[in-house]
Each structure stands twice: as C-alpha cells, then as structure tokens.
Tab-separated table of C-alpha atoms and ligand atoms in Angstrom:
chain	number	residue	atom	x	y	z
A	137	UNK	CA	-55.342	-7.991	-65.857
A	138	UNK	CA	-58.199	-9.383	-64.769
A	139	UNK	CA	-59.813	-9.547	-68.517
A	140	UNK	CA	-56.774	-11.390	-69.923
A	141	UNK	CA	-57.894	-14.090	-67.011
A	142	UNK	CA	-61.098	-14.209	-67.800
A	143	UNK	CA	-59.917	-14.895	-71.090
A	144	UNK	CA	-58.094	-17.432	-70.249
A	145	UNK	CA	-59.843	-19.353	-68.591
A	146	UNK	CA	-63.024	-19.264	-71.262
A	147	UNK	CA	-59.973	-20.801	-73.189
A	148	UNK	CA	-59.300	-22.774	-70.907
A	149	UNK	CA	-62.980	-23.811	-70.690
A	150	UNK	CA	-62.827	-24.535	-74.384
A	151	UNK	CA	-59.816	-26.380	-74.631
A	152	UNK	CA	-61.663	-28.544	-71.874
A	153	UNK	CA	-64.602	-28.884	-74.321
A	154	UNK	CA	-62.832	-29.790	-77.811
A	155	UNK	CA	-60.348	-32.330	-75.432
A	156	UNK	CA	-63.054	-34.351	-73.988
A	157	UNK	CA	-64.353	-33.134	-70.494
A	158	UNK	CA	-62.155	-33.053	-67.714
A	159	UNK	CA	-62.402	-36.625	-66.341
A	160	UNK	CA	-58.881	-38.017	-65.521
A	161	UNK	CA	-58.763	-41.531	-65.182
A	162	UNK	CA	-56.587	-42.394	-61.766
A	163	UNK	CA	-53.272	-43.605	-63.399
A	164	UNK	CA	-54.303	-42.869	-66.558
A	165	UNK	CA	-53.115	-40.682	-68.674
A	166	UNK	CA	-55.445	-38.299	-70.043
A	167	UNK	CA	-56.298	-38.341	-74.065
A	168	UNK	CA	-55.786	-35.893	-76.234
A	169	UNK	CA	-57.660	-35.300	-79.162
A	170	UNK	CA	-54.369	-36.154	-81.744
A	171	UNK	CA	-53.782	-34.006	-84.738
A	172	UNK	CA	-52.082	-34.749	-87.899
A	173	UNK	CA	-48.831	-32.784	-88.591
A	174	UNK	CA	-47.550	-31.899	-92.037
A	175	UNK	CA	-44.159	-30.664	-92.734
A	176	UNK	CA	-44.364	-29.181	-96.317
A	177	UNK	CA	-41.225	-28.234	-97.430
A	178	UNK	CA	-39.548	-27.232	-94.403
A	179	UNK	CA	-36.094	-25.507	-94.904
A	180	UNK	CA	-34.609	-23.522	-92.414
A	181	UNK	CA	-31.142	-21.695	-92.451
A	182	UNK	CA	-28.449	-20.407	-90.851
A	183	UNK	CA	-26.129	-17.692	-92.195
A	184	UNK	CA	-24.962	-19.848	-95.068
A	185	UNK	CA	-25.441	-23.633	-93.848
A	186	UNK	CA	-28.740	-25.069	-94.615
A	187	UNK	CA	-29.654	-26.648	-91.423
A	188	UNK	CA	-33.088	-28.491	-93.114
A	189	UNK	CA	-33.354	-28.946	-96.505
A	190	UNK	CA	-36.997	-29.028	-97.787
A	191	UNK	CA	-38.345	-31.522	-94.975
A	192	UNK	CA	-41.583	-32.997	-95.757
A	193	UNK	CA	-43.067	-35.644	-93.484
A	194	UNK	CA	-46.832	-36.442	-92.850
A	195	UNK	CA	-47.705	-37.686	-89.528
A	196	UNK	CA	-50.761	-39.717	-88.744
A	197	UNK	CA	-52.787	-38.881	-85.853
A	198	UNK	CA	-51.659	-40.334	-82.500
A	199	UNK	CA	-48.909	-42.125	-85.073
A	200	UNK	CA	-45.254	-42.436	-83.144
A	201	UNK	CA	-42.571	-41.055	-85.823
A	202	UNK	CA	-39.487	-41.513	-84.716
A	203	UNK	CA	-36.860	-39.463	-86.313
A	204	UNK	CA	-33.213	-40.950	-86.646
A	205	UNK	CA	-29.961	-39.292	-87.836
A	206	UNK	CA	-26.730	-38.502	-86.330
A	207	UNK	CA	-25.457	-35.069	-84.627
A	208	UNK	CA	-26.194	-32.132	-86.558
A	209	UNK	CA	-28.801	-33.346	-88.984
A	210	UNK	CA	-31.275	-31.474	-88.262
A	211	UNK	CA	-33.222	-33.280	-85.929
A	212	UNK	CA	-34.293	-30.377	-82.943
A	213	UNK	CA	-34.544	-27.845	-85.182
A	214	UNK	CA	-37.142	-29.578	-86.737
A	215	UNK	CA	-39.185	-30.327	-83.690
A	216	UNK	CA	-38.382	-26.821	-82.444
A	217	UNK	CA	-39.986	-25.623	-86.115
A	218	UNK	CA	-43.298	-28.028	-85.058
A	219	UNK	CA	-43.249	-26.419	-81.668
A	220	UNK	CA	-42.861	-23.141	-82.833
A	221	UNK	CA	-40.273	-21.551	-80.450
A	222	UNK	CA	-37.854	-21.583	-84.296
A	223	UNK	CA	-39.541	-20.258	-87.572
A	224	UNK	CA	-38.682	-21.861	-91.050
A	225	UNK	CA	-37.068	-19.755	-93.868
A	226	UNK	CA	-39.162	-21.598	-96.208
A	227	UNK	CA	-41.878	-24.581	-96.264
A	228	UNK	CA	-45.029	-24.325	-94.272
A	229	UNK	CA	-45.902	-26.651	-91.148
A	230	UNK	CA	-49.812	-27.544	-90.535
A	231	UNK	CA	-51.224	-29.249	-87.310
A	232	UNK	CA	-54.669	-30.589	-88.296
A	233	UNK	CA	-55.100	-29.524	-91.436
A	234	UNK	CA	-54.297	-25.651	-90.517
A	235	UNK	CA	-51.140	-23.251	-91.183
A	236	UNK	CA	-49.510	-22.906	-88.292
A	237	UNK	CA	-45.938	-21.861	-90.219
A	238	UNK	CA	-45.610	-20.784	-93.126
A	239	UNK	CA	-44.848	-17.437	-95.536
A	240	UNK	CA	-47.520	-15.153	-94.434
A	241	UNK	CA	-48.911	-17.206	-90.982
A	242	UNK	CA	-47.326	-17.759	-87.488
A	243	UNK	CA	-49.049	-19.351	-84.493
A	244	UNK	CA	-47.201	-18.942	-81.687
A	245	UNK	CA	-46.240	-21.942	-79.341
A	246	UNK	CA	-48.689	-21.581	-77.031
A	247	UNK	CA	-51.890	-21.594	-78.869
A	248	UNK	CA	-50.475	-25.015	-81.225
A	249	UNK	CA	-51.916	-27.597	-78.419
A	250	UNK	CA	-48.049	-28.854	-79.092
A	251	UNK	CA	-45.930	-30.058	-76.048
A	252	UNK	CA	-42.118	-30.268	-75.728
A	253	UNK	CA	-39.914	-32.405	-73.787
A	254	UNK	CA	-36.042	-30.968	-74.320
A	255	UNK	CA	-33.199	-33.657	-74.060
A	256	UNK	CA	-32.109	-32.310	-70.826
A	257	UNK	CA	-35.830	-32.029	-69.542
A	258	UNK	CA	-34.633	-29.461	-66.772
A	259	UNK	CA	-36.819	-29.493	-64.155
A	260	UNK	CA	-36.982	-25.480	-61.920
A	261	UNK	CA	-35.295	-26.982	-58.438
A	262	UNK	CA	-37.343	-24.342	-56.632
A	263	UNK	CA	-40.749	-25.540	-57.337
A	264	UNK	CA	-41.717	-28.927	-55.559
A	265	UNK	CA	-42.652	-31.957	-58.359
A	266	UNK	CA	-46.362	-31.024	-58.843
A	267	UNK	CA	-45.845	-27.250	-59.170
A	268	UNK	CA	-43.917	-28.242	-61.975
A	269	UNK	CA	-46.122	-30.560	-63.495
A	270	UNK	CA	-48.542	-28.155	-63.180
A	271	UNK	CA	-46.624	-25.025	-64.604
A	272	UNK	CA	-47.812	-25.628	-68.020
A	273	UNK	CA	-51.206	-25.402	-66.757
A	274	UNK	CA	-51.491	-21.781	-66.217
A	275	UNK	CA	-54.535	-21.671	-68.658
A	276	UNK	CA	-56.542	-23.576	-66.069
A	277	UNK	CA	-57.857	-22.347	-62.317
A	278	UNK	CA	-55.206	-22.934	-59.108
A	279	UNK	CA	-56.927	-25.779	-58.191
A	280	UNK	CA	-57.601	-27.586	-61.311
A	281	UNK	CA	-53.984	-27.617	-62.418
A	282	UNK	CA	-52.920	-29.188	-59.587
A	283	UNK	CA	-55.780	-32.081	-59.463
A	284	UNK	CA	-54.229	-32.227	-63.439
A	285	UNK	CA	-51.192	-32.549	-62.586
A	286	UNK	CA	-51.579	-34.804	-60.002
A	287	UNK	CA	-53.196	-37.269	-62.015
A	288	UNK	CA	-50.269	-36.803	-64.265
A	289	UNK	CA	-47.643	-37.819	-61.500
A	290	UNK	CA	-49.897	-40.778	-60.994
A	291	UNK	CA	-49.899	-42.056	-64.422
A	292	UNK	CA	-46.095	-41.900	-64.095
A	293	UNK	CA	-46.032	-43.477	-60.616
A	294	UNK	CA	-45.247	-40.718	-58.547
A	295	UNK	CA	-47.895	-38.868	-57.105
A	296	UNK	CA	-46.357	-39.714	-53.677
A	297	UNK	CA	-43.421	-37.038	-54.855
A	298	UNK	CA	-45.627	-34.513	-55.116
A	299	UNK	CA	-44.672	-32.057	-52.732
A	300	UNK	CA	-40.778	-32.665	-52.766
A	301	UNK	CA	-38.422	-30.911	-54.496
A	302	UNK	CA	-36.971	-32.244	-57.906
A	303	UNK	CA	-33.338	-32.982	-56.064
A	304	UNK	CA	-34.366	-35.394	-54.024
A	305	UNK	CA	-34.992	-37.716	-57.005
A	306	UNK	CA	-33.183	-40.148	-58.967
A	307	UNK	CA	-32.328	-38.879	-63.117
A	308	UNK	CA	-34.720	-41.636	-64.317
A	309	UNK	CA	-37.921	-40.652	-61.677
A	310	UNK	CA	-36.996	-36.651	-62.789
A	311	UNK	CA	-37.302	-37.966	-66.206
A	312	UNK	CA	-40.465	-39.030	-65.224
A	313	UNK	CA	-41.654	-36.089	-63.578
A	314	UNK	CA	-40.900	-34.345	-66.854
A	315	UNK	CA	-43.127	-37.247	-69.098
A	316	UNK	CA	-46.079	-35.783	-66.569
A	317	UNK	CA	-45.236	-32.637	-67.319
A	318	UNK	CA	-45.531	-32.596	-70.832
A	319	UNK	CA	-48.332	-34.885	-70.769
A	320	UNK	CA	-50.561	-33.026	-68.251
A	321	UNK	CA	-51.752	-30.078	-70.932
A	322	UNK	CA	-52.685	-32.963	-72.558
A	323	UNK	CA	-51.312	-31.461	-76.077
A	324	UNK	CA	-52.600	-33.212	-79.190
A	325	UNK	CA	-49.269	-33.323	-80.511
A	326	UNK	CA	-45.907	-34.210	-78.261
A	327	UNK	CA	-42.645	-33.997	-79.268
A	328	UNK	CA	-39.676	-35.148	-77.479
A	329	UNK	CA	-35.878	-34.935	-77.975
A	330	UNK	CA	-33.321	-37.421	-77.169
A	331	UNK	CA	-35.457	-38.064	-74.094
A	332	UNK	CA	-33.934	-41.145	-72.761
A	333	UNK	CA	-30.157	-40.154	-73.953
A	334	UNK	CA	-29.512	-38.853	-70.452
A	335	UNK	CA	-30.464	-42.084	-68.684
A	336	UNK	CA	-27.974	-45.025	-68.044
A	337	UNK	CA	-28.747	-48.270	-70.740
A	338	UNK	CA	-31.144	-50.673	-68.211
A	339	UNK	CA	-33.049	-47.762	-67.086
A	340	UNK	CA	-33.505	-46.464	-70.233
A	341	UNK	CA	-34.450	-50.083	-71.331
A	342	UNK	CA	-37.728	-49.543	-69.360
A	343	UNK	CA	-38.777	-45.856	-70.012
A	344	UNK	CA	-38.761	-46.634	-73.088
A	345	UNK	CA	-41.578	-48.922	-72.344
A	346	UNK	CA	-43.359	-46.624	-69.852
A	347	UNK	CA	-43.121	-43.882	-72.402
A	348	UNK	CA	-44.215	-45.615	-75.017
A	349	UNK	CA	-47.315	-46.939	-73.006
A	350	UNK	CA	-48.238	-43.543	-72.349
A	351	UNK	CA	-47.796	-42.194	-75.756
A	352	UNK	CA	-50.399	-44.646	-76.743
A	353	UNK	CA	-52.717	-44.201	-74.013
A	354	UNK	CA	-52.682	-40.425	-74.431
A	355	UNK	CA	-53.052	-41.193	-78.425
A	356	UNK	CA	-50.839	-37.905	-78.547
A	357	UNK	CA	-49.482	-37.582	-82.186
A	358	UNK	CA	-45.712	-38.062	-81.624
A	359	UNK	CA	-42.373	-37.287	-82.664
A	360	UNK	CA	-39.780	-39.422	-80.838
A	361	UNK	CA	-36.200	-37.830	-81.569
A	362	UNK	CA	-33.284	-40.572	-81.187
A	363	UNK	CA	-29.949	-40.986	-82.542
A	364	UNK	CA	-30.043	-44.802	-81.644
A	365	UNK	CA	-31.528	-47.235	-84.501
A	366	UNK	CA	-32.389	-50.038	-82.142
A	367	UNK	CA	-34.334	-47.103	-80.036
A	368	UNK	CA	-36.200	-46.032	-83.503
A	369	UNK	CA	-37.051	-49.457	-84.305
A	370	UNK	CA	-38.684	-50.500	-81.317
A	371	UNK	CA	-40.407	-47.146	-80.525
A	372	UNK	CA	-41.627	-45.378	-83.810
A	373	UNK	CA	-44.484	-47.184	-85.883
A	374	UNK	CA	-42.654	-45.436	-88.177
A	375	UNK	CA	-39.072	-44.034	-88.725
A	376	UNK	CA	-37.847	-41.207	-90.353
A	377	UNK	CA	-33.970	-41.059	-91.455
A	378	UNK	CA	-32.301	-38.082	-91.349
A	379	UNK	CA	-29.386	-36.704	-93.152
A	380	UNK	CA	-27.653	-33.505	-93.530
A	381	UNK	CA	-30.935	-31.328	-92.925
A	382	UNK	CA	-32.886	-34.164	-95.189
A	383	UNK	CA	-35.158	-36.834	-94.725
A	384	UNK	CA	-33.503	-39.756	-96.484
A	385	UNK	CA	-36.001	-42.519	-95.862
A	386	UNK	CA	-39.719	-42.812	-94.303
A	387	UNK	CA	-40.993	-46.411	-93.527
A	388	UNK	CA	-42.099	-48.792	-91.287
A	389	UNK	CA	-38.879	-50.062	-88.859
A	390	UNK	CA	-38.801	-54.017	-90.936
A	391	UNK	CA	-39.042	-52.074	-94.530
A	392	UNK	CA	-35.937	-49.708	-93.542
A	393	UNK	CA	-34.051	-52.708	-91.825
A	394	UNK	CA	-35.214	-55.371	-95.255
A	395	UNK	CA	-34.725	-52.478	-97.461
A	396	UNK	CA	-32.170	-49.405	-96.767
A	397	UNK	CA	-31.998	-47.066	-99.237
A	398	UNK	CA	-28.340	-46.269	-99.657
A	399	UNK	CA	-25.426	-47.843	-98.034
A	400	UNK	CA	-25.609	-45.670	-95.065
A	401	UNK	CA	-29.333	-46.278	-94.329
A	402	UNK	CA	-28.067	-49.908	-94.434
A	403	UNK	CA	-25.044	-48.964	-92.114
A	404	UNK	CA	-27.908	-47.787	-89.560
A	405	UNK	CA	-29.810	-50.184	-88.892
A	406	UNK	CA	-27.318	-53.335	-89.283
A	407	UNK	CA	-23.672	-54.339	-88.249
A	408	UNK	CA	-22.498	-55.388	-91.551
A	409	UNK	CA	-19.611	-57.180	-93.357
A	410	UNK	CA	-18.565	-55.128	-96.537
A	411	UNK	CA	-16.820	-56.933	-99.415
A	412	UNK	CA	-15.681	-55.288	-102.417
A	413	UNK	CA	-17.573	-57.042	-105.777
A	414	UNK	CA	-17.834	-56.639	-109.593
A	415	UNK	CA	-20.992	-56.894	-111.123
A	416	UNK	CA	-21.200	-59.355	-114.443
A	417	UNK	CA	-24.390	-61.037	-116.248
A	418	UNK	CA	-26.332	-59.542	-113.521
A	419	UNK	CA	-24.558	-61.053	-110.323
A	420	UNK	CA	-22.105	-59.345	-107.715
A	421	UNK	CA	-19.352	-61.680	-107.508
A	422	UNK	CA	-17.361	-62.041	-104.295
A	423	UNK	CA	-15.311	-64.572	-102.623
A	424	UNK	CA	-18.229	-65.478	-100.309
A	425	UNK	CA	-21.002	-66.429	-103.660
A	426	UNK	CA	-22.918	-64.468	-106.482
A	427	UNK	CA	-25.243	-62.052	-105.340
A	428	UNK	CA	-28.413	-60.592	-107.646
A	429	UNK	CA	-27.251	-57.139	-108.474
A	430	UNK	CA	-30.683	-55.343	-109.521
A	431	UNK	CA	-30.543	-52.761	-111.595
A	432	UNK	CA	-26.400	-52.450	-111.072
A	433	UNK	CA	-25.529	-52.576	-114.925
A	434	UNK	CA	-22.479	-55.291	-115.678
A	435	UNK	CA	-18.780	-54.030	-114.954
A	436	UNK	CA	-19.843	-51.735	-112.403
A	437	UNK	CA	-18.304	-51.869	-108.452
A	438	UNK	CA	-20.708	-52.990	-106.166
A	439	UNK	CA	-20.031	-53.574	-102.452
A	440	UNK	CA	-22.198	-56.353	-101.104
A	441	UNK	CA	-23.313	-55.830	-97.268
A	442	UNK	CA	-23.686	-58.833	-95.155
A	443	UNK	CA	-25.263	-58.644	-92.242
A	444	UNK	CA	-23.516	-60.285	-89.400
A	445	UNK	CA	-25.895	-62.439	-88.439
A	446	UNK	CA	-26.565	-63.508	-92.021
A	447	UNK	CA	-23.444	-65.474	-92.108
A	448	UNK	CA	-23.176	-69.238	-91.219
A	449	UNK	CA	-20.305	-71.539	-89.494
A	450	UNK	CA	-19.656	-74.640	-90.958
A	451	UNK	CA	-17.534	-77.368	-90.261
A	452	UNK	CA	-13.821	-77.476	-92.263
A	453	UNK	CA	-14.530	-78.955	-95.380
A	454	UNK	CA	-18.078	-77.424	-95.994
A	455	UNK	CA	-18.649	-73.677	-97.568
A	456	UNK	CA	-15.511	-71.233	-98.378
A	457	UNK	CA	-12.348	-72.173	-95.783
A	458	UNK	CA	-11.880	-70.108	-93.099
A	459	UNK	CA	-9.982	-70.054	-89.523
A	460	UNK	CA	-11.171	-68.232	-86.207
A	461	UNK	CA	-9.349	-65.573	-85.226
A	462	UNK	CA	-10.747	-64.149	-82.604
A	463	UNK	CA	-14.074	-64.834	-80.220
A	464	UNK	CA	-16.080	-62.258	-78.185
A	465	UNK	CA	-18.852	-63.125	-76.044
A	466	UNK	CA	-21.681	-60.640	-75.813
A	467	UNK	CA	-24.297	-62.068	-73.776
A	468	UNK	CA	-27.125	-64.637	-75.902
A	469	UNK	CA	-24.559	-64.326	-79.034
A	470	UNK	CA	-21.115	-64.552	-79.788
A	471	UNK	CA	-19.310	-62.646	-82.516
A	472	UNK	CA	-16.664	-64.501	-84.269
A	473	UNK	CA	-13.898	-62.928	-86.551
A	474	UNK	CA	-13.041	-64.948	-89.290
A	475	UNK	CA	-10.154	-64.772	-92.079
A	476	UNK	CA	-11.460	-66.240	-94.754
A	477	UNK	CA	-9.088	-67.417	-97.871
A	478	UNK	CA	-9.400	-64.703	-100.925
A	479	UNK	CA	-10.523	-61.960	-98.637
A	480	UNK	CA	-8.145	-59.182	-97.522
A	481	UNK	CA	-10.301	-58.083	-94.221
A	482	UNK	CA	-11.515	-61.003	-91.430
A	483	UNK	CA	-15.387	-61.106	-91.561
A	484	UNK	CA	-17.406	-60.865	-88.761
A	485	UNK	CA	-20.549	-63.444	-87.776
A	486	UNK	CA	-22.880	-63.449	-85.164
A	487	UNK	CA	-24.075	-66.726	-84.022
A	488	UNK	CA	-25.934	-68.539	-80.827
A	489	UNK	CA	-23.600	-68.506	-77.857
A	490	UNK	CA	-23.231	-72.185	-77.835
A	491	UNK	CA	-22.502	-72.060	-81.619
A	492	UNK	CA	-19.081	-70.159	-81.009
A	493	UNK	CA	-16.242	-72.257	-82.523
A	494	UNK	CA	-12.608	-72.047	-80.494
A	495	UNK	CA	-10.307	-69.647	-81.526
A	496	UNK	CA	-7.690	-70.835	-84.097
A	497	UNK	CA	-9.933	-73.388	-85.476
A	498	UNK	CA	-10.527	-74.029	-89.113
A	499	UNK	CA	-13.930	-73.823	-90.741
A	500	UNK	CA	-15.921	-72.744	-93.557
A	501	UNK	CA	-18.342	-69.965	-94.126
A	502	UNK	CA	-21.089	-69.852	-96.094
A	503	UNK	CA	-23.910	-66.272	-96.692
A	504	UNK	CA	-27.511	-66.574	-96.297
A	505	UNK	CA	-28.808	-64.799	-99.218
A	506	UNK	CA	-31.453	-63.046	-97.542
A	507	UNK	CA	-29.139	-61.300	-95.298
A	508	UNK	CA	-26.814	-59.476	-98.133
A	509	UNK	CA	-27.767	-56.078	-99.028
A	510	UNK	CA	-26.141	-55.274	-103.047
A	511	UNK	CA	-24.812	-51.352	-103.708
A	512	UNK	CA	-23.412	-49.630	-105.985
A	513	UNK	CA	-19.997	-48.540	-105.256
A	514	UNK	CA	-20.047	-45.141	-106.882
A	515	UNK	CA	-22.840	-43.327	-105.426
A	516	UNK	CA	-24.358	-45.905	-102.999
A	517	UNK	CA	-28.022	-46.676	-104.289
A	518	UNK	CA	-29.579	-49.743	-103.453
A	519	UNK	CA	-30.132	-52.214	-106.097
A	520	UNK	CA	-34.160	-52.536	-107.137
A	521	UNK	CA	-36.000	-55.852	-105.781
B	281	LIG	P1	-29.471	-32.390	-84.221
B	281	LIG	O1	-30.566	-32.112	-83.236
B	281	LIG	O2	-29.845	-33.393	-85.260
B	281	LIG	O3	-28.185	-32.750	-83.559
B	281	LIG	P2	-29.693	-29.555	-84.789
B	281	LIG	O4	-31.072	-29.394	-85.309
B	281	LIG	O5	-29.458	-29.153	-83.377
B	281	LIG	O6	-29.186	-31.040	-85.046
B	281	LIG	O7	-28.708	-28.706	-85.691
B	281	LIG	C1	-28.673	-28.826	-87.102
B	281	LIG	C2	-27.634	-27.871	-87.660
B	281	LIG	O8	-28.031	-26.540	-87.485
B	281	LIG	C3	-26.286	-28.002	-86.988
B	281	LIG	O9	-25.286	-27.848	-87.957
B	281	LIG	C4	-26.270	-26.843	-86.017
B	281	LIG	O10	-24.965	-26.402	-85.792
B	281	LIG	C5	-27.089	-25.807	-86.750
B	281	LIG	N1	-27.808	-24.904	-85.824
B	281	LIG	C6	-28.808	-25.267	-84.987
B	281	LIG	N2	-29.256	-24.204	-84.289
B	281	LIG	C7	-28.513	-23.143	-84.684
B	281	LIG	C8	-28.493	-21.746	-84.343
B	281	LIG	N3	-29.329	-21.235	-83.452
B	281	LIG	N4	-27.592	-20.975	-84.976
B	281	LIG	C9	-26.752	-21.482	-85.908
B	281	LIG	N5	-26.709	-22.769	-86.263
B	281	LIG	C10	-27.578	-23.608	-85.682
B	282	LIG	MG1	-30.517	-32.348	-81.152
C-alpha cells in the first residue's frame, strides 16, 4: 500500500515536472502542456451496427474541434474511444504522437493526461464542491489537491462554494463546478459532451463564453461535442460533421457554412429555401433566376438551396411577383413567407425588422447569388466552385 503511494506521488511529481511547475495563477486556469490527437481509422462496433465507421480526424494542439451531428452518430463513443473508458474494433488513436489504442496497445484512461466532462456532468452530492474538484487529484498529496482545486473553483468564480454541498447550487454554477473539475488535473487533452445541452438558452449563451475562455487559457487540446450548428460555429476553430458513425466534413466554421458538402451539410448550418431545378448549358433554372451548376452535367435535377437571408424584398413591379402571406417577428429580423407566382411552396426570407412588408401585400423577390447553394438531386453532391 504504501509503495503504490509512493509511486504515485513520484508520478505525481513528474506529471508536475513535464506540466510546468506547480504555480497556479489566482483565477487562472492552469496550462496544460496540449497534445495532438490522431484518430486513424477509428471503427468501433456493436453486434451488427457499425457505430463509427473508419473516423480519422487530426487535432492540433490546444486546437478546439468541435464535433457536430445529430443523435446516434457517433459522437460519445468517439470521445469515450479518446478517453479510453471504450476500445475501438479497429483504427488506432495516438495522443502526442504515441499509441494509446490500437491492435496490439491499450493505455488505460488514467495514464492518457485526457479529461472528461459527461453531458450530465453529475456531480457526488455527498462530497462538498472542492472535494469534488479535487477527486481527480488523487495522484497528488491531501493538501495539494485541494490548493489545486481551489484555484480551479476560482478560475470558474466560485471558490466561495467551496465547502458546500453541490445541492445548494444553481444547474449552470454545478456546471461550473464540473468545468473546475475537469480542468484542475490540468489534462493536456479535454473532451466534453453536450456540456451546455442541460442548461436553459441565455445561460448557456454565456458558458459558452466562460468555457471557451478557459479552454484557451488552459491551451487544453479540445473536443467540444454539440448537436447545435450555431454552438459549433462559434466555439470550434474547427468543426467536424458527423454522420452515421462518419466524419462527413472537416473545416473551418465560414468554409462549412460558404461551402457544405452535400445537401445535408448545407441543411446544418443554414435555414434554406429548396426549389426544384433542371440543369441546361450549365445553369440550374428555377422560377427565382439561373444558377451556375458546376460540374452538374445538362438534363440532370438539381435542387438549388437559398438561404433565407439571401433573398431580397422588392417593391411590386421589381424582381419575380410575389404576395406576403404571412409575417413572424423574431427579435432583430423578421421572417416573411412569400408565394411567389410559378412556385408550388411559399418561400421564406429573412430581412431587417423594419424591412418586414404587411401581410397580404404584393411584391417581388429577387436571389442574391451568393447566397444559393446548387445540388444534385440524385445523390446530393455539391456542385465544384
Ligand atoms: P451520439 O453521442 O452521437 O448521440 P453515440 O456515440 O452515443 O451517439 O451512439 C452511436 C451509436 O452507437 C448509436 O446507434 C447507439 O445506439 C450505439 N451505441 C452506443 N453505445 C452502445 C453500447 N454500449 N451498446 C450498443 N450500442 C451502442
Ligand atoms: Mg452522445
């Protein structure tokens, strides 16, 4: 017993070392030294349904990934893979440059430097707030853990919790609690799921922005899992779109947005109008104007996406004739349904509040070119620029 503590804490000792010296900052959060982390490959299975599909994603040291993709895709078995409480049935994971998953190699959790925040971030009600912040922390002395952890709850603005008890707190301050706890290891890598999906929108509004601080100044590596595009876009220097166990597209949040790979990339990260088209001499022709159809070969079905705010109001008389159905008011924009002459379905446009025409009104309609998106109807690809 008492050699596997002196063994930990020469580990501990170490881990100090190759992390920086010991030297917390007050409300700072510590740094970590950030690894890169490779998925090669990564398939994992489950009786006969393929939950990932030979996932490979390279992330940049203290990079922000986020990864995007609806229910079921894959998305926490992944970061359980990186974590290592799940192995892979095929593919290999390395954290700096080393195997850490992988045919003939496991490294179990605790020796990855990776840390974990679940989507329900349950916190143990019978351990006040700093016990457990410090719980992860077992690889350092009594005393040291909690000075750690303290300086965690700091960072996240509530060191004066400390020695209360998790129920006495409101969901976004035990979110919170659970930021300092996976921060306070200070793990090179940190990977969180769906960790603002619990909190109501405005509140969520700003963790976002306290996490994302953090993330930075901790220059953690991190994966950021989220089912919400806007979320993706504003958090992840880069965003990965998930699919049925694959990773559809990797990019930077304006190249994904400009340039969606398939009709249901575009579907993400827009709110889109989608009129049916047939491609000649190079053009999808709709109702609405000719749109450059890329590499769509003439007499094909396209469907051409316009986004909603790519689509302009005009007075009667001007552009394709049109009458106002229907107004909605959502805050700095309005969103206007239009029936438009020639087109079975009303469109819908998004314009300034003060731009909103009255319902029943007659107008015309014109497209801003850069905001239509031209597919294939068939299989969905994008057209080439
Ligand atoms: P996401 O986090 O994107 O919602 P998951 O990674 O949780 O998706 O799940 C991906 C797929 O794998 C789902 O179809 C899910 O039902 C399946 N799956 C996940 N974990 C298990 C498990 N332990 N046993 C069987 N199937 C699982
Ligand atoms: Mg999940």
């Amino acid at each position: 017993m008492f050699e596997r503590l002196k063994a930990r804490s020469r580990a501990a000792a170490e881990r100090q070392n190759t992390r920086g010296g010991g030297k917390v900052g007050r409300g700072k959060a510590a740094v970590a030294f950030a690894a890169p982390l490779t998925f090669d490959e990564v398939s994992r299975r489950y009786g006969e349904s393929l939950a990932l599909d030979r996932v490979s994603l390279d992330i940049a040291p203290g990079e922000i990934v986020c990864l995007l993709g609806p229910s079921g895709c894959g998305k926490t078995t992944l970061l359980r893979i990186a974590a290592g409480v799940e192995r892979p049935s095929g593919g290999r994971v390395l954290i700096d440059g080393q195997e850490v998953a992988g045919p003939d190699r496991f490294v179990p959790p605790e020796k990855r430097g990776v840390g974990l925040m679940f989507q329900d971030f349950a916190l143990f009600p019978h351990l006040s707030v700093l016990d457990n912040v410090a719980f992860g922390l077992n690889f350092l002395t009594r005393s040291e853990a909690k000075a750690e952890a303290l300086a965690a709850l700091e960072r996240v603005g509530l060191a004066h919790y400390a020695a209360e008890y998790p129920h006495i707190l409101s969901g976004g301050e035990q979110q919170r609690v659970a930021l300092a706890r996976a921060i306070a290891p200070r793990p090179g890598i940190l990977l969180m799921d769906e960790p603002f999906s619990g909190l109501d929108p405005r509140l969520r509004e700003s963790m976002r922005e306290e996490t994302l601080a953090i993330l930075h100044e901790t220059r953690a590596t991190s994966i950021v899992v989220t089912h919400d595009a806007e979320e993706a876009m504003r958090m992840g220097d880069r965003v990965a779109l998930m699919r049925q166990g694959r990773i559809v597209q990797t990019g930077k949040a304006l190249d994904l947005y400009r340039a969606p790979k398939d009709i249901l990339a575009a579907r993400t990260f827009s709110d889109l109008n989608e009129l049916p088209a047939r491609v000649e001499r190079g053009s999808a022709e709709t109702v609405l104007g000719r749109f450059f159809a890329g590499a769509i070969p003439d007499g094909k079905d396209a469907i051409v996406c316009v986004r909603q705010g790519g689509v302009r109001l005009l007075p009667a008389g001007e552009g394709v004739p049109g009458r106002v159905l229907d107004t909605r008011f959502l805050g700095d924009v309005g969103l206007v349904e239009v029936a438009v002459q020639g087109l079975d379905a009303p469109i819908l446009a998004r314009v300034r509040e003060s731009d909103v025409p009255s319902q029943g009104s007659e107008i015309g309609v014109a497209v801003d070119a850069g905001a239509v998106l031209v597919f294939e109807a068939e299989n969905g690809a994008a057209r080439e620029p």
